[in-house]
Short mmCIF file of C-alpha atoms and ligand atoms in Angstrom, two decimals:
data_model
loop_
_atom_site.label_atom_id
_atom_site.label_comp_id
_atom_site.label_asym_id
_atom_site.label_seq_id
_atom_site.Cartn_x
_atom_site.Cartn_y
_atom_site.Cartn_z
CA MET A 1 103.69 24.98 165.37
CA LYS A 2 105.57 28.13 166.21
CA GLU A 3 107.67 28.54 163.02
CA LEU A 4 104.61 28.14 160.80
CA GLU A 5 102.56 30.52 162.91
CA ARG A 6 105.35 33.10 162.70
CA GLU A 7 105.47 32.80 158.89
CA ILE A 8 101.70 33.14 158.63
CA GLN A 9 101.75 36.18 160.87
CA GLU A 10 104.65 37.85 159.08
CA HIS A 11 104.01 36.89 155.45
CA GLY A 12 100.45 35.58 155.18
CA VAL A 13 97.84 37.80 153.58
CA GLY A 14 94.17 37.65 154.49
CA ILE A 15 91.91 38.07 151.47
CA GLY A 16 88.30 38.97 152.12
CA LYS A 17 86.90 37.07 155.07
CA ASP A 18 88.00 33.55 154.26
CA VAL A 19 91.13 33.16 152.12
CA VAL A 20 94.62 32.90 153.58
CA LYS A 21 97.28 33.59 150.97
CA VAL A 22 100.63 32.05 151.81
CA ASP A 23 102.26 32.01 148.39
CA SER A 24 105.61 33.25 149.68
CA PHE A 25 106.37 30.06 151.63
CA LEU A 26 103.77 27.35 150.93
CA ASN A 27 101.69 27.68 147.77
CA HIS A 28 103.97 29.23 145.15
CA ARG A 29 107.46 29.62 146.58
CA ILE A 30 108.29 26.86 149.03
CA ASP A 31 110.37 27.45 152.15
CA VAL A 32 112.10 24.09 152.20
CA GLY A 33 113.42 24.52 155.73
CA LEU A 34 109.92 25.20 157.02
CA ALA A 35 108.53 22.34 154.92
CA THR A 36 111.10 20.02 156.51
CA GLU A 37 110.10 21.13 160.00
CA MET A 38 106.41 20.69 159.17
CA GLY A 39 107.15 17.17 157.96
CA LYS A 40 108.92 16.40 161.23
CA ALA A 41 106.04 17.87 163.25
CA ILE A 42 103.56 15.66 161.37
CA HIS A 43 105.71 12.63 162.06
CA GLU A 44 105.93 13.52 165.76
CA ALA A 45 102.17 13.90 165.99
CA PHE A 46 101.64 10.42 164.52
CA ALA A 47 104.77 8.78 165.95
CA ASP A 48 102.60 6.32 167.91
CA ALA A 49 100.95 5.04 164.76
CA GLN A 50 102.04 2.79 161.94
CA VAL A 51 101.87 4.68 158.66
CA ASP A 52 102.63 2.86 155.41
CA CYS A 53 101.92 5.61 152.97
CA ILE A 54 100.93 9.27 152.67
CA LEU A 55 98.00 10.24 150.47
CA THR A 56 97.58 13.80 149.22
CA VAL A 57 96.22 15.71 146.24
CA GLU A 58 98.15 17.70 143.68
CA ALA A 59 99.64 20.21 143.78
CA SER A 60 99.98 22.05 147.07
CA GLY A 61 99.85 19.02 149.33
CA ILE A 62 102.88 17.37 147.74
CA ALA A 63 105.76 19.30 149.31
CA THR A 64 104.69 18.75 152.92
CA SER A 65 103.78 15.16 152.13
CA ILE A 66 107.31 14.51 150.93
CA THR A 67 108.98 16.00 153.99
CA ALA A 68 106.56 14.10 156.25
CA ALA A 69 107.28 10.89 154.31
CA GLN A 70 111.00 11.45 154.83
CA ALA A 71 110.42 11.90 158.57
CA PHE A 72 108.54 8.58 158.61
CA GLY A 73 111.59 6.91 157.03
CA ASN A 74 110.96 7.49 153.32
CA ILE A 75 107.54 5.92 153.02
CA PRO A 76 105.80 6.48 149.66
CA VAL A 77 103.67 9.49 148.82
CA ILE A 78 100.68 9.02 146.53
CA PHE A 79 99.13 12.16 145.14
CA ALA A 80 95.68 12.12 143.62
CA LYS A 81 95.60 13.70 140.18
CA LYS A 82 93.05 16.29 139.23
CA GLY A 83 91.09 16.46 136.03
CA GLU A 84 91.27 14.39 132.88
CA THR A 85 94.67 12.92 132.28
CA THR A 86 95.99 10.43 129.82
CA ASN A 87 98.87 9.28 131.96
CA VAL A 88 96.76 7.59 134.63
CA SER A 89 95.37 4.20 133.67
CA SER A 90 91.61 3.81 133.49
CA ASP A 91 91.78 1.49 136.48
CA VAL A 92 91.37 4.21 139.08
CA TYR A 93 89.59 5.17 142.26
CA THR A 94 87.87 8.53 141.84
CA ALA A 95 86.14 11.13 143.97
CA GLN A 96 84.44 14.42 143.24
CA VAL A 97 85.95 17.38 145.06
CA TYR A 98 84.64 20.93 145.02
CA SER A 99 87.57 23.33 145.07
CA PHE A 100 87.13 26.10 147.59
CA THR A 101 89.80 28.29 146.01
CA HIS A 102 88.92 27.76 142.34
CA GLN A 103 85.18 27.19 142.82
CA VAL A 104 85.05 24.30 140.38
CA MET A 105 84.30 20.61 140.74
CA ASN A 106 87.33 18.40 140.15
CA THR A 107 87.48 14.68 139.73
CA ILE A 108 90.49 13.34 141.60
CA ARG A 109 91.99 10.00 140.64
CA VAL A 110 94.37 7.48 142.12
CA SER A 111 95.51 4.41 140.24
CA ARG A 112 94.35 1.15 141.84
CA ASP A 113 97.93 -0.09 141.52
CA TYR A 114 99.16 2.05 144.39
CA LEU A 115 96.57 1.59 147.13
CA GLN A 116 96.09 -1.81 148.64
CA GLU A 117 93.61 -3.22 151.11
CA GLY A 118 94.79 -2.82 154.71
CA MET A 119 97.44 -0.22 153.88
CA LYS A 120 97.72 2.33 156.69
CA ILE A 121 97.22 5.74 155.18
CA LEU A 122 97.92 9.22 156.52
CA ILE A 123 96.26 11.99 154.55
CA VAL A 124 98.27 15.24 154.31
CA ASP A 125 97.25 18.54 152.74
CA ASP A 126 98.22 22.19 152.88
CA PHE A 127 94.82 23.58 153.99
CA LEU A 128 91.67 22.28 155.63
CA ALA A 129 88.71 24.54 154.90
CA ASN A 130 85.34 22.92 154.21
CA GLY A 131 86.93 19.50 154.15
CA GLU A 132 86.09 18.63 150.55
CA ALA A 133 89.63 17.67 149.53
CA VAL A 134 90.13 15.53 152.64
CA GLU A 135 86.70 13.88 152.22
CA GLY A 136 87.59 13.02 148.62
CA LEU A 137 90.85 11.44 149.73
CA ILE A 138 89.07 9.53 152.51
CA SER A 139 86.59 8.25 149.95
CA ILE A 140 89.44 7.00 147.76
CA ALA A 141 91.16 5.33 150.73
CA ARG A 142 87.86 3.62 151.64
CA GLN A 143 87.27 2.44 148.08
CA ALA A 144 90.67 0.74 148.30
CA ARG A 145 89.78 -0.69 151.75
CA ALA A 146 92.87 1.02 153.09
CA GLU A 147 92.96 1.96 156.77
CA LEU A 148 92.83 5.67 157.59
CA VAL A 149 95.28 6.56 160.37
CA GLY A 150 94.43 10.24 160.37
CA VAL A 151 94.74 13.58 158.63
CA ALA A 152 97.50 16.18 158.97
CA VAL A 153 97.23 19.66 157.50
CA CYS A 154 99.52 22.65 157.64
CA VAL A 155 96.75 25.21 158.11
CA GLU A 156 93.21 24.62 159.30
CA LYS A 157 90.73 27.45 158.95
CA GLY A 158 88.85 26.99 162.19
CA PHE A 159 85.99 29.21 161.06
CA GLN A 160 85.07 26.77 158.29
CA GLU A 161 83.32 23.50 158.94
CA GLY A 162 85.69 20.81 157.64
CA GLY A 163 87.70 20.20 160.81
CA LYS A 164 84.64 20.15 163.03
CA ARG A 165 82.78 17.70 160.80
CA LEU A 166 85.71 15.32 160.36
CA ARG A 167 86.48 15.29 164.10
CA ALA A 168 82.81 14.56 164.79
CA GLU A 169 83.20 11.53 162.51
CA GLY A 170 85.97 10.35 164.84
CA ILE A 171 88.81 11.10 162.45
CA ARG A 172 92.11 12.07 164.06
CA ILE A 173 93.04 15.51 162.71
CA VAL A 174 96.32 17.30 163.37
CA SER A 175 96.63 20.93 162.25
CA LEU A 176 99.99 22.64 162.55
CA ALA A 177 98.33 26.05 162.71
CA ILE A 178 94.72 27.12 163.06
CA VAL A 179 93.39 30.40 161.68
CA ASP A 180 90.36 31.55 163.62
CA ALA A 181 89.43 34.62 161.59
CA ILE A 182 90.49 37.17 159.04
CA GLU A 183 89.75 40.65 160.30
CA ASP A 184 90.45 43.62 158.00
CA GLY A 185 93.14 41.62 156.19
CA LYS A 186 94.72 40.55 159.48
CA ILE A 187 95.05 36.83 160.11
CA VAL A 188 93.97 35.84 163.61
CA LEU A 189 95.62 32.62 164.79
CA ARG A 190 94.33 30.37 167.54
CA SER A 191 96.86 30.44 170.35
CA GLU A 192 98.31 27.07 171.31
CA GLU A 193 97.12 27.53 174.87
CA ALA A 194 93.49 27.93 173.76
P1 5GP B 201 88.57 22.22 151.46
O1 5GP B 201 88.55 21.13 150.46
O2 5GP B 201 88.90 21.75 152.85
O3 5GP B 201 87.37 23.10 151.41
O4 5GP B 201 89.76 23.18 151.03
C1 5GP B 201 91.06 22.71 151.09
C2 5GP B 201 91.76 22.85 149.76
O5 5GP B 201 91.50 24.12 149.17
C3 5GP B 201 93.24 22.77 149.98
O6 5GP B 201 93.73 21.69 149.22
C4 5GP B 201 93.81 24.09 149.53
O7 5GP B 201 94.61 23.89 148.40
C5 5GP B 201 92.64 24.95 149.17
N1 5GP B 201 92.36 26.03 150.13
C6 5GP B 201 91.24 26.19 150.87
N2 5GP B 201 91.25 27.32 151.56
C7 5GP B 201 92.42 27.92 151.27
C8 5GP B 201 93.03 29.16 151.69
O8 5GP B 201 92.47 29.96 152.47
N3 5GP B 201 94.25 29.44 151.18
C9 5GP B 201 94.89 28.60 150.31
N4 5GP B 201 96.10 28.98 149.90
N5 5GP B 201 94.35 27.44 149.89
C10 5GP B 201 93.13 27.10 150.36
#
């Protein structure tokens, strides 16, 4: 998606060999106009499918999930909660997710009240790296016997294994931008023609 690629190119910062910092428009300050366009692009990519609900994980997946949900006609967004929390009932689906950015294991939880058998779920997140977050959300959807329509992410890091593994499992993945490498702090994007 051109607007997102332009933002990454102009304002993204490559850290080391594998971290893409996009705090100025996605992960700390949110560019609402861009978020709205990303939501529309996700809807367009899955316009042929029935989607009842978007499933994401707090916190950075929520903004794009909301704009995508609006594009689908205000369907609900469920976000998995991380860590111990008193305000989620004990009747939950859980999954273990290793955080690439924080290098800790998180338990993510979704109340059983909100996911029903047969519900058609689209998973949305900000980044796809090793695929841990998405796998955790897929596990929760499966526990609920919900139907996975696919996965949409803003940025896929093509040099990490998550996207490859999930596609090999037959899961439909849509990435609005793909980063192929970070070279001396410069973010190398995959061109759309590639
Ligand atoms: P995965 O679970 O696929 O390994 O990593 C995806 C999760 O880690 C996303 O939810 C995202 O929040 C975070 N993440 C992974 N890599 C990056 C990155 O390069 N930049 C940022 N900002 N977040 C990342």
